[in-house]
Short mmCIF file of N, CA and C in Angstrom, two decimals:
data_model
loop_
_atom_site.label_atom_id
_atom_site.label_comp_id
_atom_site.label_asym_id
_atom_site.label_seq_id
_atom_site.Cartn_x
_atom_site.Cartn_y
_atom_site.Cartn_z
N UNK G 57 83.20 -29.66 135.90
CA UNK G 57 82.46 -29.05 136.98
C UNK G 57 81.36 -28.15 136.39
N UNK G 58 80.20 -28.15 137.00
CA UNK G 58 79.04 -27.40 136.48
C UNK G 58 78.78 -26.18 137.36
N UNK G 59 78.62 -25.02 136.72
CA UNK G 59 78.30 -23.79 137.45
C UNK G 59 77.03 -23.16 136.88
N UNK G 60 76.04 -23.97 136.58
CA UNK G 60 74.83 -23.46 135.97
C UNK G 60 73.88 -22.83 136.96
N UNK G 61 72.71 -22.47 136.45
CA UNK G 61 71.71 -21.80 137.27
C UNK G 61 71.19 -22.68 138.40
N UNK G 62 71.23 -24.03 138.19
CA UNK G 62 70.76 -24.92 139.25
C UNK G 62 71.61 -24.77 140.50
N UNK G 63 72.93 -24.71 140.33
CA UNK G 63 73.82 -24.57 141.48
C UNK G 63 73.66 -23.19 142.12
N UNK G 64 73.48 -22.17 141.30
CA UNK G 64 73.27 -20.82 141.84
C UNK G 64 71.98 -20.79 142.65
N UNK G 65 70.92 -21.36 142.11
CA UNK G 65 69.64 -21.39 142.81
C UNK G 65 69.75 -22.15 144.12
N UNK G 66 70.43 -23.28 144.10
CA UNK G 66 70.60 -24.06 145.32
C UNK G 66 71.40 -23.29 146.36
N UNK G 67 72.41 -22.55 145.92
CA UNK G 67 73.21 -21.75 146.86
C UNK G 67 72.37 -20.64 147.48
N UNK G 68 71.54 -19.98 146.68
CA UNK G 68 70.67 -18.91 147.19
C UNK G 68 69.65 -19.49 148.18
N UNK G 69 69.07 -20.63 147.85
CA UNK G 69 68.11 -21.26 148.75
C UNK G 69 68.77 -21.67 150.07
N UNK G 70 69.98 -22.23 149.99
CA UNK G 70 70.70 -22.61 151.21
C UNK G 70 71.01 -21.39 152.06
N UNK G 71 71.48 -20.33 151.42
CA UNK G 71 71.79 -19.10 152.16
C UNK G 71 70.55 -18.53 152.82
N UNK G 72 69.43 -18.47 152.07
CA UNK G 72 68.21 -17.89 152.65
C UNK G 72 67.71 -18.73 153.82
N UNK G 73 67.85 -20.04 153.74
CA UNK G 73 67.47 -20.89 154.86
C UNK G 73 68.35 -20.66 156.08
N UNK G 74 69.66 -20.54 155.85
CA UNK G 74 70.59 -20.27 156.95
C UNK G 74 70.33 -18.91 157.59
N UNK G 75 69.92 -17.94 156.77
CA UNK G 75 69.68 -16.58 157.27
C UNK G 75 68.28 -16.42 157.84
N UNK G 76 67.45 -17.47 157.75
CA UNK G 76 66.09 -17.39 158.28
C UNK G 76 65.15 -16.57 157.42
N UNK G 77 65.45 -16.49 156.12
CA UNK G 77 64.62 -15.73 155.19
C UNK G 77 63.67 -16.68 154.50
N UNK G 78 62.37 -16.38 154.58
CA UNK G 78 61.36 -17.22 153.94
C UNK G 78 61.34 -16.94 152.45
N UNK G 79 61.36 -17.98 151.66
CA UNK G 79 61.39 -17.86 150.21
C UNK G 79 59.97 -17.97 149.67
N UNK G 80 59.54 -17.03 148.86
CA UNK G 80 58.20 -17.04 148.27
C UNK G 80 58.33 -17.18 146.76
N UNK G 81 57.63 -18.12 146.22
CA UNK G 81 57.69 -18.38 144.78
C UNK G 81 56.49 -17.76 144.07
N UNK G 82 56.72 -17.35 142.84
CA UNK G 82 55.63 -16.95 141.95
C UNK G 82 55.35 -18.17 141.07
N UNK G 83 54.12 -18.60 141.05
CA UNK G 83 53.76 -19.79 140.28
C UNK G 83 54.04 -19.56 138.80
N UNK G 84 54.52 -20.58 138.10
CA UNK G 84 54.77 -20.45 136.67
C UNK G 84 53.51 -20.00 135.93
N UNK G 85 53.67 -19.03 135.05
CA UNK G 85 52.55 -18.51 134.27
C UNK G 85 51.63 -17.59 135.05
N UNK G 86 52.04 -17.15 136.24
CA UNK G 86 51.23 -16.27 137.08
C UNK G 86 52.00 -15.01 137.46
N UNK G 87 52.45 -14.22 136.49
CA UNK G 87 53.23 -13.03 136.82
C UNK G 87 52.43 -11.99 137.60
N UNK G 88 51.10 -12.07 137.56
CA UNK G 88 50.29 -11.09 138.28
C UNK G 88 50.36 -11.29 139.78
N UNK G 89 50.96 -12.39 140.24
CA UNK G 89 51.14 -12.58 141.68
C UNK G 89 52.10 -11.54 142.25
N UNK G 90 52.89 -10.93 141.40
CA UNK G 90 53.77 -9.85 141.83
C UNK G 90 53.77 -8.79 140.73
N UNK G 91 52.62 -8.19 140.51
CA UNK G 91 52.43 -7.27 139.40
C UNK G 91 53.31 -6.04 139.43
N UNK G 92 53.60 -5.50 140.64
CA UNK G 92 54.44 -4.31 140.71
C UNK G 92 55.84 -4.59 140.20
N UNK G 93 56.42 -5.71 140.60
CA UNK G 93 57.77 -6.06 140.15
C UNK G 93 57.75 -6.39 138.66
N UNK G 94 56.74 -7.11 138.21
CA UNK G 94 56.65 -7.44 136.79
C UNK G 94 56.53 -6.18 135.94
N UNK G 95 55.76 -5.21 136.42
CA UNK G 95 55.62 -3.94 135.70
C UNK G 95 56.95 -3.21 135.64
N UNK G 96 57.64 -3.14 136.78
CA UNK G 96 58.94 -2.47 136.81
C UNK G 96 59.95 -3.18 135.91
N UNK G 97 59.98 -4.52 135.97
CA UNK G 97 60.92 -5.26 135.12
C UNK G 97 60.63 -5.02 133.65
N UNK G 98 59.37 -5.02 133.27
CA UNK G 98 59.01 -4.77 131.87
C UNK G 98 59.40 -3.37 131.42
N UNK G 99 59.15 -2.40 132.28
CA UNK G 99 59.52 -1.01 131.96
C UNK G 99 61.04 -0.88 131.83
N UNK G 100 61.77 -1.49 132.75
CA UNK G 100 63.23 -1.44 132.70
C UNK G 100 63.74 -2.06 131.42
N UNK G 101 63.18 -3.20 131.06
CA UNK G 101 63.57 -3.88 129.83
C UNK G 101 63.27 -3.01 128.60
N UNK G 102 62.04 -2.47 128.54
CA UNK G 102 61.63 -1.69 127.36
C UNK G 102 62.36 -0.35 127.25
N UNK G 103 62.53 0.35 128.35
CA UNK G 103 63.07 1.70 128.31
C UNK G 103 64.59 1.76 128.40
N UNK G 104 65.22 0.68 128.85
CA UNK G 104 66.66 0.75 129.07
C UNK G 104 67.41 -0.42 128.46
N UNK G 105 67.12 -1.62 128.91
CA UNK G 105 67.94 -2.77 128.55
C UNK G 105 67.88 -3.12 127.06
N UNK G 106 66.69 -3.04 126.46
CA UNK G 106 66.56 -3.37 125.04
C UNK G 106 67.17 -2.31 124.12
N UNK G 107 67.41 -1.12 124.65
CA UNK G 107 67.90 -0.01 123.83
C UNK G 107 69.35 0.35 124.09
N UNK G 108 70.01 -0.36 124.99
CA UNK G 108 71.35 0.04 125.39
C UNK G 108 72.31 -1.13 125.23
N UNK G 109 73.45 -0.85 124.65
CA UNK G 109 74.51 -1.83 124.53
C UNK G 109 75.58 -1.49 125.56
N UNK G 110 75.77 -2.38 126.52
CA UNK G 110 76.73 -2.15 127.59
C UNK G 110 78.05 -2.84 127.24
N UNK G 111 79.15 -2.16 127.53
CA UNK G 111 80.45 -2.79 127.32
C UNK G 111 81.10 -3.09 128.66
N UNK G 112 81.82 -2.20 129.28
CA UNK G 112 82.37 -2.55 130.59
C UNK G 112 81.31 -2.42 131.68
N UNK G 113 81.51 -3.13 132.77
CA UNK G 113 80.58 -3.10 133.89
C UNK G 113 80.47 -1.68 134.44
N UNK G 114 81.56 -0.94 134.47
CA UNK G 114 81.54 0.44 134.98
C UNK G 114 80.56 1.30 134.17
N UNK G 115 80.55 1.12 132.85
CA UNK G 115 79.62 1.87 132.00
C UNK G 115 78.18 1.45 132.30
N UNK G 116 77.94 0.16 132.46
CA UNK G 116 76.58 -0.32 132.76
C UNK G 116 76.09 0.27 134.08
N UNK G 117 76.95 0.29 135.09
CA UNK G 117 76.57 0.86 136.39
C UNK G 117 76.23 2.34 136.28
N UNK G 118 77.01 3.08 135.52
CA UNK G 118 76.76 4.52 135.36
C UNK G 118 75.45 4.77 134.62
N UNK G 119 75.20 4.02 133.56
CA UNK G 119 73.96 4.18 132.79
C UNK G 119 72.75 3.79 133.64
N UNK G 120 72.86 2.69 134.37
CA UNK G 120 71.76 2.26 135.23
C UNK G 120 71.49 3.27 136.34
N UNK G 121 72.54 3.83 136.92
CA UNK G 121 72.37 4.83 137.98
C UNK G 121 71.64 6.06 137.45
N UNK G 122 72.00 6.52 136.24
CA UNK G 122 71.30 7.67 135.64
C UNK G 122 69.84 7.34 135.39
N UNK G 123 69.57 6.13 134.88
CA UNK G 123 68.20 5.74 134.58
C UNK G 123 67.37 5.66 135.87
N UNK G 124 67.92 5.08 136.92
CA UNK G 124 67.21 4.97 138.20
C UNK G 124 66.91 6.36 138.75
N UNK G 125 67.89 7.26 138.67
CA UNK G 125 67.67 8.63 139.15
C UNK G 125 66.55 9.29 138.37
N UNK G 126 66.58 9.17 137.05
CA UNK G 126 65.54 9.75 136.21
C UNK G 126 64.17 9.12 136.52
N UNK G 127 64.14 7.80 136.66
CA UNK G 127 62.89 7.08 136.94
C UNK G 127 62.26 7.56 138.25
N UNK G 128 63.10 7.82 139.25
CA UNK G 128 62.60 8.18 140.58
C UNK G 128 62.37 9.67 140.78
N UNK G 129 63.05 10.53 140.03
CA UNK G 129 62.97 11.96 140.31
C UNK G 129 62.41 12.81 139.17
N UNK G 130 62.41 12.30 137.95
CA UNK G 130 61.99 13.11 136.81
C UNK G 130 60.73 12.59 136.12
N UNK G 131 60.53 11.29 136.12
CA UNK G 131 59.45 10.67 135.35
C UNK G 131 58.17 10.57 136.17
N UNK G 132 57.11 11.30 135.79
CA UNK G 132 55.85 11.18 136.52
C UNK G 132 55.21 9.81 136.26
N UNK G 133 54.60 9.25 137.27
CA UNK G 133 53.99 7.93 137.17
C UNK G 133 52.48 8.05 137.29
N UNK G 134 51.79 7.46 136.35
CA UNK G 134 50.33 7.48 136.33
C UNK G 134 49.76 6.95 137.65
N UNK G 135 50.31 5.83 138.13
CA UNK G 135 49.77 5.20 139.34
C UNK G 135 49.99 6.03 140.60
N UNK G 136 50.83 7.06 140.52
CA UNK G 136 51.07 7.95 141.66
C UNK G 136 50.42 9.31 141.45
N UNK G 137 49.39 9.34 140.64
CA UNK G 137 48.71 10.60 140.36
C UNK G 137 49.60 11.56 139.59
N UNK G 138 50.41 11.02 138.69
CA UNK G 138 51.34 11.79 137.85
C UNK G 138 52.40 12.52 138.66
N UNK G 139 52.73 11.99 139.83
CA UNK G 139 53.85 12.51 140.62
C UNK G 139 55.05 11.60 140.39
N UNK G 140 56.23 12.10 140.67
CA UNK G 140 57.41 11.24 140.63
C UNK G 140 57.45 10.42 141.91
N UNK G 141 58.11 9.27 141.92
CA UNK G 141 58.21 8.51 143.16
C UNK G 141 58.84 9.31 144.30
N UNK G 142 59.83 10.14 143.99
CA UNK G 142 60.47 10.95 145.04
C UNK G 142 59.48 11.96 145.62
N UNK G 143 58.72 12.64 144.76
CA UNK G 143 57.74 13.61 145.24
C UNK G 143 56.62 12.92 146.02
N UNK G 144 56.19 11.77 145.54
CA UNK G 144 55.14 11.01 146.22
C UNK G 144 55.60 10.60 147.62
N UNK G 145 56.83 10.08 147.71
CA UNK G 145 57.38 9.67 149.00
C UNK G 145 57.53 10.86 149.94
N UNK G 146 57.96 12.00 149.42
CA UNK G 146 58.09 13.20 150.26
C UNK G 146 56.73 13.64 150.79
N UNK G 147 55.71 13.58 149.97
CA UNK G 147 54.36 13.95 150.40
C UNK G 147 53.86 12.99 151.48
N UNK G 148 54.11 11.71 151.30
CA UNK G 148 53.71 10.75 152.33
C UNK G 148 54.44 11.01 153.63
N UNK G 149 55.71 11.33 153.54
CA UNK G 149 56.49 11.60 154.75
C UNK G 149 55.96 12.83 155.47
N UNK G 150 55.57 13.87 154.73
CA UNK G 150 54.97 15.06 155.35
C UNK G 150 53.70 14.69 156.09
N UNK G 151 52.87 13.86 155.45
CA UNK G 151 51.62 13.44 156.09
C UNK G 151 51.90 12.66 157.36
N UNK G 152 52.88 11.80 157.31
CA UNK G 152 53.20 10.98 158.49
C UNK G 152 53.73 11.84 159.63
N UNK G 153 54.47 12.87 159.32
CA UNK G 153 55.04 13.68 160.39
C UNK G 153 54.10 14.79 160.85
N UNK G 154 52.89 14.84 160.31
CA UNK G 154 51.89 15.78 160.79
C UNK G 154 52.06 17.18 160.26
N UNK G 155 52.85 17.38 159.22
CA UNK G 155 53.03 18.72 158.68
C UNK G 155 51.89 19.14 157.78
N UNK G 156 51.15 18.18 157.27
CA UNK G 156 50.00 18.46 156.40
C UNK G 156 48.71 18.27 157.20
N UNK G 157 47.61 18.79 156.70
CA UNK G 157 46.32 18.53 157.35
C UNK G 157 46.05 17.02 157.41
N UNK G 158 45.17 16.61 158.28
CA UNK G 158 44.90 15.19 158.46
C UNK G 158 44.17 14.57 157.28
N UNK G 159 43.54 15.36 156.43
CA UNK G 159 42.87 14.83 155.26
C UNK G 159 43.88 14.73 154.14
N UNK G 160 44.10 13.51 153.65
CA UNK G 160 45.11 13.28 152.63
C UNK G 160 44.53 13.47 151.25
N UNK G 161 45.40 13.70 150.32
CA UNK G 161 45.02 13.81 148.92
C UNK G 161 44.43 12.47 148.47
N UNK G 162 43.37 12.47 147.66
CA UNK G 162 42.81 11.21 147.19
C UNK G 162 43.82 10.37 146.44
N UNK G 163 44.79 11.00 145.79
CA UNK G 163 45.80 10.24 145.05
C UNK G 163 46.67 9.43 146.00
N UNK G 164 46.83 9.88 147.23
CA UNK G 164 47.69 9.17 148.16
C UNK G 164 46.95 8.06 148.89
N UNK G 165 45.66 8.21 149.07
CA UNK G 165 44.89 7.18 149.77
C UNK G 165 43.97 6.47 148.79
N UNK G 166 44.57 5.83 147.82
CA UNK G 166 43.76 5.15 146.82
C UNK G 166 43.78 3.65 147.06
N UNK G 167 42.85 2.97 146.45
CA UNK G 167 42.77 1.53 146.53
C UNK G 167 43.54 0.97 145.34
N UNK G 168 44.64 0.27 145.58
CA UNK G 168 45.48 -0.25 144.50
C UNK G 168 44.88 -1.47 143.81
N UNK G 169 43.75 -1.95 144.26
CA UNK G 169 43.16 -3.13 143.65
C UNK G 169 42.14 -2.77 142.58
N UNK G 170 41.98 -1.49 142.29
CA UNK G 170 41.09 -1.07 141.23
C UNK G 170 39.62 -1.05 141.61
N UNK G 171 39.32 -1.27 142.89
CA UNK G 171 37.92 -1.23 143.33
C UNK G 171 37.63 0.17 143.85
N UNK G 172 36.40 0.62 143.72
CA UNK G 172 36.06 1.93 144.28
C UNK G 172 36.10 1.88 145.80
N UNK G 173 36.52 2.97 146.41
CA UNK G 173 36.53 3.05 147.86
C UNK G 173 35.12 3.36 148.34
N UNK G 174 34.64 2.60 149.30
CA UNK G 174 33.29 2.76 149.81
C UNK G 174 33.39 2.99 151.31
N UNK G 175 32.69 4.03 151.78
CA UNK G 175 32.69 4.31 153.22
C UNK G 175 31.91 3.22 153.95
N UNK G 176 32.46 2.79 155.06
CA UNK G 176 31.75 1.77 155.86
C UNK G 176 31.02 2.47 157.00
N UNK G 177 30.06 1.82 157.54
CA UNK G 177 29.40 2.42 158.71
C UNK G 177 27.99 2.31 158.62
#
């Protein structure tokens, strides 16, 4: 009996079809089609997985939980204006709930495509 990746993939595809979830593929050799995930995966690999030897699953879960907490609450991110993801999300939530002035920080209203923002009109 075979339990390889082909059967796992077929099971996931069948489940997603039954659940009404649309499956989106990234074309081979085109990792930039999902650059945010590729960046996160590379960072996770470089900063954690390549440097850590896991033994029991319980240990792996504990180490991963600490790393995720540090990544989200302690590590400033260049793409977020050197804020942590938690601080960035809190600032966005304040803006959404009207606690801040209506003019947002330029770091929060940036163009993620690398093009300069140009006023229309």
